[in-house]
């Protein structure tokens, strides 16, 4: 639909062969001279891998950076929770890896729904990321000879994942954070923690500032700059239960969407296969265990639907190692979407284990027999410890029980090759954009993308914008700032005026239930249509019946959550709408109507090899869908097969 | 284990309520019923807050985010123990099965002069950020790095550095220390970078400045009672403090570096 | 001397000095105890040791100066640190506090590491008394020069008040050093998985040795005062090896 409007989405992909595009782009971009850089102010929202790395890099270059995060410290962004590792095409293990292979695996993993040029660039700079992080003192795992170690990860047949025990995200983030702190000390970054961005200020069609709420004093504050970088992560919390941090939200991205940035592929969400199953209705959050567990753990369910024996009493012959059975080539290491759907398929067919029947076993018995408990402890000790903490079961003796959970969102604000959104001057990095993972992200690629965007892409591309956009001086005194600030204040007032009978959390849980049941691992037209109706209904209810205590001019966590939920209630509808319009199954998006007889996803390349980018038109229910066709010049689109 | 048969708990929650940093606070008692032993501690607080909202009272403010023990946002004193009774466990990973039916649970914020209470159980931990700003980094600009394998790191050093790097910055060490000392936090970073070749060029300057900043923030001094180590959810050992001490003496007497952070 | 000032005013530097002086004082305790134990060997051995010690005045002055400097430095800096900690660290204390250390054997409020200031204070009081007895002879002026060091020691130790003060004092001392010794190693940065567990055990052992070793003297004094008191006029030489004892009358610091 809207084929005529395609030209709006100019992806600015440079000419030339795939492997030369990024170099060509860098060669042709305009530069800002070193002494002129200090004349430019840049706002960076979010201090995860993308935000912290971008803020630090830009400040090192000489720009004046203002960095914002809602947490009390920049170090707490949710990138910190990534466990498994980060991919790079170093080929240190000498197993035939290359930039091309990393690129190809990522494109294929994304089910051919990502932009070729972006993914290639990602693979290209992946090696620089490892170098940069090592130089910062990130303690990557080492071999006995002192050189960097690698492990394997889902969706790849080479060993290219670098890791720091089970805390890779934490260590990479602390590396970027240390760079950021260094620039704060140098006076080049002004850090605003406990500040939540609530709106974008666009002046003469260019992003020139933001409106924030100081979460301690409650004051609504405005900040002006020459460019705004949005590094605010994903929207997985629209499902209420997800592996995201409780504070993760779509607000910043959604506000930008409402100011003219297109939202791309919102229906692409990743359901991670190895999470701890839900245990009660009080549950506030799901806990993920690294996919690396599947290196040594074997996934199985009983062969007999009615098998109620304890796992230890079920002999090998009565176990169905269904991943190994269905996908002999990749076995337990199939990509996440495939593993998740296979688990759901088994559970839906009645083979699920545990009290709820919504779990499968992840068994380390063989690995422990072969490698010894000590070796397994070294590799996964912290994950086993965490599992035991939560479930009160010892995974060294009893197989873990796992079930898929919402983990990552591939969709996000639409960006061109420069990572600029449809609002000039608004750049979107990391999980907040849509660019690199297509319809499914491979394990250990999120860290790679966040850092690639922040360290090695945006520092170049933003210079081009600053040098060519002919920006006039704008301060917060500009009337547009006052106007947006008033919008925000009105919204806060409206939320606080709600003295109804239901809490924010109750509404969020309801929304999550709708999203998970109708827009989760399996979607259908009927389900999505009813979801849209239900969301609209819930949204109306929310504004009529929500109770938000306290006042705006104080630390008010309920108010924060209410604001975020209000945006999720709008966003959820767009997500369902996007899922409804995409009449195919690809990656994390699985439409029940579109599957093979064996239950594998059925892609429709003829009609849906495109990015869907949604434009806000002033009404929550009438967004316009634009498309950016995806052309593959280098790789051939094939059916993904991990058999 | 999903165990529907487990007995639900009835608890008295004695929690610190304080509206703002300049206001007086006091303890309030709340009765909670039907708490599942499989709940996490923060989920119990969620239930408490829902109950308070039902009664039109303002909910208890507490910091939390990832709820999987890694972000370091959460952390309260539970019956006088930082992050509660379990070792190497954050508040969010503590489960209610650790408590008995009928228990009274006293919940207090981290207390330290350097960590003023912002509201209820939320404190301002920005001094920890400023300690990092004083030197918790390697001065390498983006783009300057050589190949990752240029610098071999003995596996043992890397493992030991990782032990320090595992710090999540939650502030439990400060909270558990009778002097509210931030030595474990500071030493974790000093120790990490002192053991890696990347950290060598700034080794002396780093420790001098980070200690100076730590002192300037008003944290107490270490008197080797090792409560920090026991409270640390990341298992950071006090051997890192010893390394900091060593580094500090070496930097003071054997290098030309001098602290550039103004003394308090 | 900016760097030195920075070192001596920093928390880590001050703690280093406390540790260093503490270790030196511990070393002195060993020497002191060894000297005292000579009383058990015999009065003559003890007297000979005391005289030898005093034969080299210059060395004695240097040693005593060092010792006093260490002692005063140790006390002043530790007290200063403690005072700052009390005043600054926490403007509101916890309603309850409970240790998470699994290796704690004593209740929190009595643990050696929690009571260093208190035990140190008792040791100081004891020390003042001890110094006044042996170094300055206050209250024992009537003994004059005619008494041998061993005789003086025996007389002091047979005094009931002294027995009490000395016993309590050295018990506190033992308690103090049982934490202090290993704490000094930690403050000096000498902590390694290879030897730290041993040091921690040694530290407790050292505390016991100090308490029992020094504590045996007032106890023996008590026994002797009940059975065979030393008279002021006529000092009975102690027989054989089972002599009752005294503290070094003129050992370096007294």
Short mmCIF file of N, CA and C in Angstrom, two decimals, chain C residues 137-209:
data_model
loop_
_atom_site.label_atom_id
_atom_site.label_comp_id
_atom_site.label_asym_id
_atom_site.label_seq_id
_atom_site.Cartn_x
_atom_site.Cartn_y
_atom_site.Cartn_z
N UNK C 137 58.06 4.41 87.86
CA UNK C 137 58.09 3.97 89.26
C UNK C 137 57.17 4.74 90.17
N UNK C 138 56.17 5.38 89.64
CA UNK C 138 55.25 6.18 90.45
C UNK C 138 54.53 5.27 91.44
N UNK C 139 54.53 5.65 92.70
CA UNK C 139 53.88 4.82 93.71
C UNK C 139 54.82 3.77 94.29
N UNK C 140 55.98 3.60 93.65
CA UNK C 140 56.94 2.60 94.14
C UNK C 140 58.28 3.27 94.47
N UNK C 141 58.18 4.58 94.77
CA UNK C 141 59.42 5.33 95.03
C UNK C 141 60.20 4.73 96.21
N UNK C 142 59.46 4.18 97.17
CA UNK C 142 60.11 3.69 98.38
C UNK C 142 61.04 2.50 98.15
N UNK C 143 60.91 1.91 96.93
CA UNK C 143 61.73 0.72 96.66
C UNK C 143 63.20 1.07 96.44
N UNK C 144 63.43 2.27 95.92
CA UNK C 144 64.81 2.73 95.74
C UNK C 144 65.60 1.86 94.79
N UNK C 145 66.93 1.98 94.90
CA UNK C 145 67.80 1.30 93.95
C UNK C 145 68.22 -0.08 94.41
N UNK C 146 67.87 -0.38 95.64
CA UNK C 146 68.40 -1.63 96.20
C UNK C 146 67.70 -2.87 95.67
N UNK C 147 66.60 -2.65 95.05
CA UNK C 147 65.86 -3.82 94.57
C UNK C 147 66.27 -4.16 93.13
N UNK C 148 66.36 -5.41 92.88
CA UNK C 148 66.68 -5.83 91.51
C UNK C 148 65.41 -5.70 90.67
N UNK C 149 65.59 -5.62 89.34
CA UNK C 149 64.42 -5.52 88.46
C UNK C 149 63.40 -6.62 88.76
N UNK C 150 63.86 -7.82 88.97
CA UNK C 150 62.94 -8.92 89.21
C UNK C 150 62.15 -8.72 90.49
N UNK C 151 62.81 -8.22 91.51
CA UNK C 151 62.13 -8.00 92.78
C UNK C 151 61.04 -6.95 92.63
N UNK C 152 61.41 -5.88 91.90
CA UNK C 152 60.41 -4.82 91.70
C UNK C 152 59.18 -5.39 90.99
N UNK C 153 59.47 -6.18 89.96
CA UNK C 153 58.37 -6.75 89.18
C UNK C 153 57.47 -7.60 90.05
N UNK C 154 58.10 -8.40 90.90
CA UNK C 154 57.32 -9.29 91.74
C UNK C 154 56.44 -8.50 92.70
N UNK C 155 57.00 -7.44 93.22
CA UNK C 155 56.24 -6.63 94.17
C UNK C 155 55.01 -6.02 93.51
N UNK C 156 55.23 -5.48 92.29
CA UNK C 156 54.11 -4.86 91.57
C UNK C 156 53.02 -5.90 91.32
N UNK C 157 53.45 -7.07 90.88
CA UNK C 157 52.48 -8.08 90.47
C UNK C 157 51.74 -8.70 91.64
N UNK C 158 52.27 -8.52 92.82
CA UNK C 158 51.56 -9.09 93.96
C UNK C 158 50.52 -8.14 94.52
N UNK C 159 50.50 -6.93 93.98
CA UNK C 159 49.50 -5.96 94.40
C UNK C 159 48.15 -6.32 93.77
N UNK C 160 47.12 -6.45 94.59
CA UNK C 160 45.81 -6.91 94.10
C UNK C 160 45.25 -6.00 93.00
N UNK C 161 45.36 -4.70 93.21
CA UNK C 161 44.86 -3.77 92.19
C UNK C 161 45.55 -4.00 90.86
N UNK C 162 46.87 -4.11 90.96
CA UNK C 162 47.65 -4.29 89.73
C UNK C 162 47.28 -5.59 89.02
N UNK C 163 47.07 -6.61 89.86
CA UNK C 163 46.69 -7.89 89.24
C UNK C 163 45.44 -7.71 88.39
N UNK C 164 44.47 -7.05 88.95
CA UNK C 164 43.22 -6.82 88.22
C UNK C 164 43.45 -6.02 86.94
N UNK C 165 44.10 -4.88 87.12
CA UNK C 165 44.31 -3.99 85.97
C UNK C 165 45.13 -4.69 84.88
N UNK C 166 46.18 -5.37 85.32
CA UNK C 166 47.06 -6.01 84.34
C UNK C 166 46.36 -7.14 83.59
N UNK C 167 45.59 -7.90 84.34
CA UNK C 167 44.91 -9.03 83.70
C UNK C 167 43.89 -8.53 82.67
N UNK C 168 43.08 -7.60 83.13
CA UNK C 168 42.07 -7.05 82.20
C UNK C 168 42.77 -6.38 81.01
N UNK C 169 43.81 -5.63 81.31
CA UNK C 169 44.53 -4.90 80.26
C UNK C 169 45.06 -5.83 79.19
N UNK C 170 45.74 -6.91 79.63
CA UNK C 170 46.34 -7.76 78.60
C UNK C 170 45.29 -8.59 77.85
N UNK C 171 44.16 -8.86 78.52
CA UNK C 171 43.10 -9.54 77.80
C UNK C 171 42.59 -8.66 76.66
N UNK C 172 42.39 -7.39 77.00
CA UNK C 172 41.98 -6.45 75.94
C UNK C 172 43.05 -6.35 74.86
N UNK C 173 44.30 -6.37 75.31
CA UNK C 173 45.39 -6.28 74.35
C UNK C 173 45.34 -7.46 73.37
N UNK C 174 45.16 -8.64 73.94
CA UNK C 174 45.07 -9.83 73.09
C UNK C 174 43.92 -9.73 72.10
N UNK C 175 42.79 -9.28 72.62
CA UNK C 175 41.61 -9.12 71.78
C UNK C 175 41.90 -8.11 70.66
N UNK C 176 42.57 -7.04 71.05
CA UNK C 176 42.88 -5.96 70.11
C UNK C 176 43.78 -6.47 68.99
N UNK C 177 44.83 -7.18 69.35
CA UNK C 177 45.78 -7.61 68.32
C UNK C 177 45.25 -8.80 67.50
N UNK C 178 44.29 -9.53 68.06
CA UNK C 178 43.78 -10.67 67.30
C UNK C 178 43.14 -10.18 66.00
N UNK C 179 42.56 -9.00 66.02
CA UNK C 179 42.09 -8.40 64.77
C UNK C 179 43.19 -7.53 64.16
N UNK C 180 43.91 -6.85 65.04
CA UNK C 180 44.86 -5.84 64.57
C UNK C 180 45.94 -6.39 63.67
N UNK C 181 46.46 -7.54 64.02
CA UNK C 181 47.59 -8.06 63.25
C UNK C 181 47.20 -8.31 61.79
N UNK C 182 46.11 -9.06 61.59
CA UNK C 182 45.74 -9.33 60.19
C UNK C 182 45.22 -8.08 59.50
N UNK C 183 44.60 -7.21 60.29
CA UNK C 183 44.11 -5.95 59.73
C UNK C 183 45.27 -5.11 59.21
N UNK C 184 46.40 -5.17 59.95
CA UNK C 184 47.57 -4.41 59.52
C UNK C 184 48.06 -4.91 58.16
N UNK C 185 48.06 -6.23 58.01
CA UNK C 185 48.48 -6.78 56.72
C UNK C 185 47.55 -6.28 55.60
N UNK C 186 46.28 -6.29 55.87
CA UNK C 186 45.32 -5.82 54.88
C UNK C 186 45.56 -4.35 54.55
N UNK C 187 45.78 -3.53 55.59
CA UNK C 187 45.97 -2.10 55.35
C UNK C 187 47.25 -1.82 54.59
N UNK C 188 48.24 -2.67 54.79
CA UNK C 188 49.49 -2.49 54.05
C UNK C 188 49.38 -3.08 52.65
N UNK C 189 48.23 -3.66 52.36
CA UNK C 189 48.04 -4.21 51.02
C UNK C 189 48.59 -5.61 50.89
N UNK C 190 48.94 -6.22 52.00
CA UNK C 190 49.52 -7.56 51.94
C UNK C 190 48.42 -8.60 52.14
N UNK C 191 47.68 -8.82 51.08
CA UNK C 191 46.61 -9.81 51.15
C UNK C 191 46.71 -10.64 49.89
N UNK C 192 46.89 -11.90 50.07
CA UNK C 192 46.97 -12.77 48.90
C UNK C 192 46.29 -14.08 49.27
N UNK C 193 45.55 -14.64 48.34
CA UNK C 193 44.87 -15.90 48.66
C UNK C 193 45.83 -16.97 49.17
N UNK C 194 47.10 -16.86 48.78
CA UNK C 194 48.06 -17.89 49.20
C UNK C 194 48.32 -17.84 50.70
N UNK C 195 48.47 -16.63 51.23
CA UNK C 195 48.88 -16.57 52.63
C UNK C 195 47.90 -15.88 53.56
N UNK C 196 46.88 -15.22 53.00
CA UNK C 196 45.99 -14.47 53.88
C UNK C 196 45.23 -15.36 54.87
N UNK C 197 44.76 -16.51 54.45
CA UNK C 197 44.07 -17.37 55.43
C UNK C 197 44.98 -17.71 56.61
N UNK C 198 46.26 -17.97 56.32
CA UNK C 198 47.21 -18.27 57.38
C UNK C 198 47.39 -17.07 58.29
N UNK C 199 47.51 -15.90 57.68
CA UNK C 199 47.69 -14.70 58.49
C UNK C 199 46.51 -14.48 59.41
N UNK C 200 45.32 -14.73 58.87
CA UNK C 200 44.13 -14.54 59.71
C UNK C 200 44.14 -15.50 60.90
N UNK C 201 44.54 -16.72 60.64
CA UNK C 201 44.60 -17.67 61.75
C UNK C 201 45.72 -17.29 62.73
N UNK C 202 46.86 -16.91 62.16
CA UNK C 202 47.98 -16.51 63.00
C UNK C 202 47.61 -15.34 63.89
N UNK C 203 46.81 -14.46 63.32
CA UNK C 203 46.43 -13.26 64.05
C UNK C 203 45.65 -13.62 65.31
N UNK C 204 44.73 -14.56 65.15
CA UNK C 204 43.95 -15.00 66.32
C UNK C 204 44.87 -15.70 67.32
N UNK C 205 45.77 -16.53 66.78
CA UNK C 205 46.73 -17.24 67.62
C UNK C 205 47.60 -16.24 68.38
N UNK C 206 48.02 -15.22 67.68
CA UNK C 206 48.86 -14.18 68.29
C UNK C 206 48.11 -13.51 69.43
N UNK C 207 46.84 -13.23 69.19
CA UNK C 207 46.02 -12.63 70.24
C UNK C 207 45.98 -13.52 71.47
N UNK C 208 45.82 -14.81 71.23
CA UNK C 208 45.78 -15.76 72.34
C UNK C 208 47.11 -15.80 73.08
N UNK C 209 48.19 -15.84 72.32
CA UNK C 209 49.53 -15.89 72.92
C UNK C 209 49.77 -14.65 73.77
#
